[in-house]
Short mmCIF file of C-alpha atoms in Angstrom, two decimals:
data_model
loop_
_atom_site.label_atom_id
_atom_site.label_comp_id
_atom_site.label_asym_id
_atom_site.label_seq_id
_atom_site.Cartn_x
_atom_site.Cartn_y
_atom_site.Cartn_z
CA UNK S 71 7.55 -11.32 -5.14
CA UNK S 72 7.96 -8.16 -7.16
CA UNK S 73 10.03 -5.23 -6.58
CA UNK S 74 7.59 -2.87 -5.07
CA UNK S 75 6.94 -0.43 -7.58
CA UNK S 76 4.01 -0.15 -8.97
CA UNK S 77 -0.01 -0.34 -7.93
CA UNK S 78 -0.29 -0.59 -4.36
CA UNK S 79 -3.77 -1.33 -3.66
CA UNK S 80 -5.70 -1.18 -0.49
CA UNK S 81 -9.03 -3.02 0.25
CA UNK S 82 -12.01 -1.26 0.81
CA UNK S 83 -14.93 -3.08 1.91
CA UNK S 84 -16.24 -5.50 -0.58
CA UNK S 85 -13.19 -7.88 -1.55
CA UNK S 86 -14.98 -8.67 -4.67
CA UNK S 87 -13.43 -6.40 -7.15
CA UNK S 88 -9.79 -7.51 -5.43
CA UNK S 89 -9.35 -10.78 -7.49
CA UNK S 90 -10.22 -9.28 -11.39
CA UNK S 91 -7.71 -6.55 -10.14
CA UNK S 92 -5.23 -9.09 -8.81
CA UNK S 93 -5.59 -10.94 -12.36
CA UNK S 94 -4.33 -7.87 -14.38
CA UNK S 95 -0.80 -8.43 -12.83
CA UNK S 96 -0.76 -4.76 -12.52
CA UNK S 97 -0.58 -4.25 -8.96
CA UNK S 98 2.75 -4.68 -7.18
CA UNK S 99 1.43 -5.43 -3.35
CA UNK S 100 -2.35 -5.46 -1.94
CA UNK S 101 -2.60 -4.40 1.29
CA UNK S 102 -5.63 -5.67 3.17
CA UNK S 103 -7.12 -2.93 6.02
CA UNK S 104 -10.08 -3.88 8.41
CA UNK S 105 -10.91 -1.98 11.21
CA UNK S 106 -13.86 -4.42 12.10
CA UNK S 107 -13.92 -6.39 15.27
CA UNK S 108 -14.52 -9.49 13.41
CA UNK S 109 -11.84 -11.65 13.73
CA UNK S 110 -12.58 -14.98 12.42
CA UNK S 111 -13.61 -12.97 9.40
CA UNK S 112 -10.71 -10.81 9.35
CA UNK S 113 -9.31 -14.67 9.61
CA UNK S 114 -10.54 -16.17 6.49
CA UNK S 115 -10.78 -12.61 4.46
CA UNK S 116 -6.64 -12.80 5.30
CA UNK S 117 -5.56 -16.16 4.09
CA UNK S 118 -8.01 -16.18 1.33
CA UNK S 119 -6.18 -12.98 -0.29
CA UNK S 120 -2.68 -14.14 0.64
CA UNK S 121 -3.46 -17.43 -1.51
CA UNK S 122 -4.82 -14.98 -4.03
CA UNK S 123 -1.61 -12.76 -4.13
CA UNK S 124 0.46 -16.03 -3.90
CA UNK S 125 -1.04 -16.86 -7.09
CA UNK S 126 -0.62 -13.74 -8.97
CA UNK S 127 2.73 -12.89 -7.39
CA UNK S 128 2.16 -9.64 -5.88
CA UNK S 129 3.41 -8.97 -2.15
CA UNK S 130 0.31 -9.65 0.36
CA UNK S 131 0.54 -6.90 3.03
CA UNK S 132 -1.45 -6.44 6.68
CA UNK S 133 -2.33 -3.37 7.75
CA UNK S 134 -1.83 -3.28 11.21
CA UNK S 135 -2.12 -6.38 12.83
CA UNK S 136 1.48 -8.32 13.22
CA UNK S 137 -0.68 -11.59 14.98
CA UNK S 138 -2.77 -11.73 11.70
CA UNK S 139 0.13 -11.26 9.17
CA UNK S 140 1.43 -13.93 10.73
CA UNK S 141 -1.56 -16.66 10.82
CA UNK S 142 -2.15 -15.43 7.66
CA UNK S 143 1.10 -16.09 6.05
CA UNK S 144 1.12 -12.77 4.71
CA UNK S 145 4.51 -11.39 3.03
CA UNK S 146 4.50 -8.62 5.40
CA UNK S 147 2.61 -5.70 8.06
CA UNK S 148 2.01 -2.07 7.72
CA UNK S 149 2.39 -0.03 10.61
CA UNK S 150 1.16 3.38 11.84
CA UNK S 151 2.48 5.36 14.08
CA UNK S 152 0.77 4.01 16.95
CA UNK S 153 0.88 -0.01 16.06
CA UNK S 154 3.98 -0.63 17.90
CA UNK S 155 7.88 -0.30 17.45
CA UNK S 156 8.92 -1.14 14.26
CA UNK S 157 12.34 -2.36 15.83
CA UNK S 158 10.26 -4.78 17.81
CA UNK S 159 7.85 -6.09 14.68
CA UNK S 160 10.77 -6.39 12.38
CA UNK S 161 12.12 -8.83 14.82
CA UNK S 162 8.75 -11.17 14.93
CA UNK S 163 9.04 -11.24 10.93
CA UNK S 164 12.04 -11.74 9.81
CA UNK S 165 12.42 -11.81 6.18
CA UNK S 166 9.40 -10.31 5.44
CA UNK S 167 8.21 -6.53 4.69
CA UNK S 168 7.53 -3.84 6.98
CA UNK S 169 6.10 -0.70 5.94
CA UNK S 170 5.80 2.77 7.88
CA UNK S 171 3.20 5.84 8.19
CA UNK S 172 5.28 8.78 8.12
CA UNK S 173 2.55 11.11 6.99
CA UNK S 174 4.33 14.57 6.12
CA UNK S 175 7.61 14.14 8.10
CA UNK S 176 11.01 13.40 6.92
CA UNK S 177 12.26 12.43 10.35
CA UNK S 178 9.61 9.86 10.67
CA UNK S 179 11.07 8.25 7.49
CA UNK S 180 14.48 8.27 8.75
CA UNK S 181 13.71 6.87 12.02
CA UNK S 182 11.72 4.18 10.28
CA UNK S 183 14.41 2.89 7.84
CA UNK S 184 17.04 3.24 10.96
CA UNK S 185 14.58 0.71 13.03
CA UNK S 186 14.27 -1.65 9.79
CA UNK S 187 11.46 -0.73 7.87
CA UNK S 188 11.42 -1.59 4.19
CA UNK S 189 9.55 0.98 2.73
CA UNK S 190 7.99 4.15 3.87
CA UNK S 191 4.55 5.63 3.24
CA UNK S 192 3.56 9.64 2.66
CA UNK S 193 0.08 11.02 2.64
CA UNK S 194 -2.15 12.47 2.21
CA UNK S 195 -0.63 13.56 -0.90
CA UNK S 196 -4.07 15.02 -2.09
CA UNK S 197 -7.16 15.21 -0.31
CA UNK S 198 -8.71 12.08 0.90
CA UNK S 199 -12.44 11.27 1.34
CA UNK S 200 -11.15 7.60 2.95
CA UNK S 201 -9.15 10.37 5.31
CA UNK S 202 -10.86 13.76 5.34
CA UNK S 203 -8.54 14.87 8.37
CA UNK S 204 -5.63 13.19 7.11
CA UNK S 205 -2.25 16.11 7.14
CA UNK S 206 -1.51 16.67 3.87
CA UNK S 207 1.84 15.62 2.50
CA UNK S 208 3.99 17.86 -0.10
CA UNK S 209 4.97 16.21 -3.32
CA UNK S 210 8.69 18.00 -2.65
CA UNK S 211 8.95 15.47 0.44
CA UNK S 212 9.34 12.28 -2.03
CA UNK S 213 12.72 14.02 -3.56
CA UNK S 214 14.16 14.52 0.09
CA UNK S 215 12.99 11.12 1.09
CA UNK S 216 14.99 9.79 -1.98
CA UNK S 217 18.51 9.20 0.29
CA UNK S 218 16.85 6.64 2.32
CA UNK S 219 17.27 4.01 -0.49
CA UNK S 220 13.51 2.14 0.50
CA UNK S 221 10.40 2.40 -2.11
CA UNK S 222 8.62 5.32 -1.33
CA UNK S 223 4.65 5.08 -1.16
CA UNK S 224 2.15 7.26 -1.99
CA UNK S 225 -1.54 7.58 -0.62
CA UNK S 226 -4.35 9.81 -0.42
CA UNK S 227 -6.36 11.22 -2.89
CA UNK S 228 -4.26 9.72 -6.17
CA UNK S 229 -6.45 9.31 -9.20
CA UNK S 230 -5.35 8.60 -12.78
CA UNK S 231 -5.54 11.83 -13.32
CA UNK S 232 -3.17 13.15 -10.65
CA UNK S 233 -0.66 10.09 -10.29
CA UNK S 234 1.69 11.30 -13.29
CA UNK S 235 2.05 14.05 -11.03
CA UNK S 236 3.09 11.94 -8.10
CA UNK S 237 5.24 9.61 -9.93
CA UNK S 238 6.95 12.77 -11.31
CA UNK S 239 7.81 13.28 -7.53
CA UNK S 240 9.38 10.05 -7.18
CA UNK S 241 7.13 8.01 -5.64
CA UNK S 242 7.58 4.10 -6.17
CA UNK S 243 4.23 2.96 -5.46
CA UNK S 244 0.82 4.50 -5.28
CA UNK S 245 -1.83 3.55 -2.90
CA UNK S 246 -5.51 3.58 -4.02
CA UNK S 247 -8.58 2.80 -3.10
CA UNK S 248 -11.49 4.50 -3.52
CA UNK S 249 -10.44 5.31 -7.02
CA UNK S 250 -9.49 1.59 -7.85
CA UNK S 251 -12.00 0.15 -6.16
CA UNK S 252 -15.02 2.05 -6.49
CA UNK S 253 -14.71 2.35 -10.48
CA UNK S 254 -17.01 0.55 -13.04
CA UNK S 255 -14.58 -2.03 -13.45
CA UNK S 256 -11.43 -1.97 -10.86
CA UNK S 257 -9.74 -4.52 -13.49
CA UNK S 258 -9.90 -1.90 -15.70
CA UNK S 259 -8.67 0.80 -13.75
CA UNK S 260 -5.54 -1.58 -12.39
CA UNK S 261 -4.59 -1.71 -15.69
CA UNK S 262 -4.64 1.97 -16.64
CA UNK S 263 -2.74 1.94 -13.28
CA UNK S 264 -0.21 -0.53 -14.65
CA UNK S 265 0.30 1.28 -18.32
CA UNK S 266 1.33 4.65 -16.21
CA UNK S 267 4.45 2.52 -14.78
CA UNK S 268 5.14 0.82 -17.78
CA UNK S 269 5.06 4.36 -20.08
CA UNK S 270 7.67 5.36 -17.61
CA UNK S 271 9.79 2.51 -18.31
CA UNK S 272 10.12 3.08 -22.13
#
C-alpha cells in the first residue's frame, strides 16, 4: 500500500462513483462508513471494495466495525471515540492500520498514538453538512499534532477550494465526501484532488 498521504476518501451512499475514483490512482486510502443495519450488505459492499482497492493499491479502511475489517480483509479499522480501546483493536489486527477520532483535542491524539494507533484524524476542520454538530477543529492543531510522527487526517467541510489551506496546516491526508462524491464526475474531482499533492511535491 501507499504511504498515506494523499486523498482519503469516504463512501457516501451510492458506491458507484467509488471505482472511476479508485481508477485515477489519486486517492491514498478509501474508507468505507455504513451506519445501516444491513449486514450481509455491509458484507458484500466490504469485500467488493477491498478487491477494488487491492487492485488499485490504495489502503482499504473500515469505519468502525473491527468484525467486518476483518471478514473483509480490509487493510485496516477506523475508530471513534466510542468503538472500543484502541489498545485492545490494535491487538486483533496486527499489522494492519488503525486510525483515531480525536476531533479538536491534542490529548486525544497523544493517547491514541501511545495505545498504537497509526494515524490520527481532526475535524471538523470546516463546517460539515455530513456533520452539522460536529466541534470544529483549528487548523493551528495540525502543527502541534506534528511531534506525534503518524499521518495526520483531515475531515469536515474540505473542498478544493479550502484544502490548500489545510494542507498548508500540515495535514497528510484529507477526508472527503460530499465534495468528492457528490460532484459531476467524482473521477474528476479525485484527480484535481491528486494534482494539489503532487503541486506540493515539485
Amino acid at each position: 500500500m501507499r504511504p498515506l498521504r494523499g486523498l482519503y476518501a469516504i463512501t457516501a451512499g451510492d458506491l458507484g462513483p467509488v471505482e472511476r475514483a479508485l481508477a485515477t490512482r489519486a486517492l491514498c486510502a478509501l474508507q468505507y462508513r455504513d451506519k445501516s443495519t444491513d449486514a450481509a450488505r455491509r458484507g458484500r459492499e466490504a469485500h467488493a471494495l477491498a478487491r477494488l482497492c487491492r487492485t488499485h493499491g490504495v489502503s482499504f479502511i473500515v469505519n468502525d466495525d473491527v468484525g467486518l475489517a476483518l471478514a473483509a480483509g480490509a487493510d485496516g479499522v477506523h475508530l471513534g471515540r466510542d468503538d472500543g480501546a484502541i489498545a485492545a483493536v490494535r491487538a486483533r489486527l496486527p499489522g494492519r492500520l488503525v486510525g483515531a477520532s480525536c476531533y479538536d483535542r491534542l490529548e486525544l491524539a497523544e493517547l491514541a498514538v501511545a495505545a498504537g494507533a497509526d494515524y490520527v484524524a481532526f475535524g471538523s476542520v470546516f463546517a460539515s453538512a455530513t456533520k452539522p454538530g460536529a466541534v470544529r477543529a483549528p487548523l493551528e492543531l495540525f502543527a502541534r499534532a506534528r511531534g506525534l510522527g503518524v499521518p495526520l487526517v483531515a475531515i469536515g467541510g474540505i473542498t478544493l477550494h479550502n484544502a490548500p489551506q489545510v494542507l498548508a496546516a500540515g495535514a497528510d491526508c484529507l477526508a472527503v465526501i460530499s465534495d468528492l462524491f457528490d460532484a459531476p464526475d467524482p473521477a474528476a474531482r479525485a484527480s484535481e484532488y491528486g494534482r494539489l499533492f503532487q503541486d506540493e511535491a515539485e
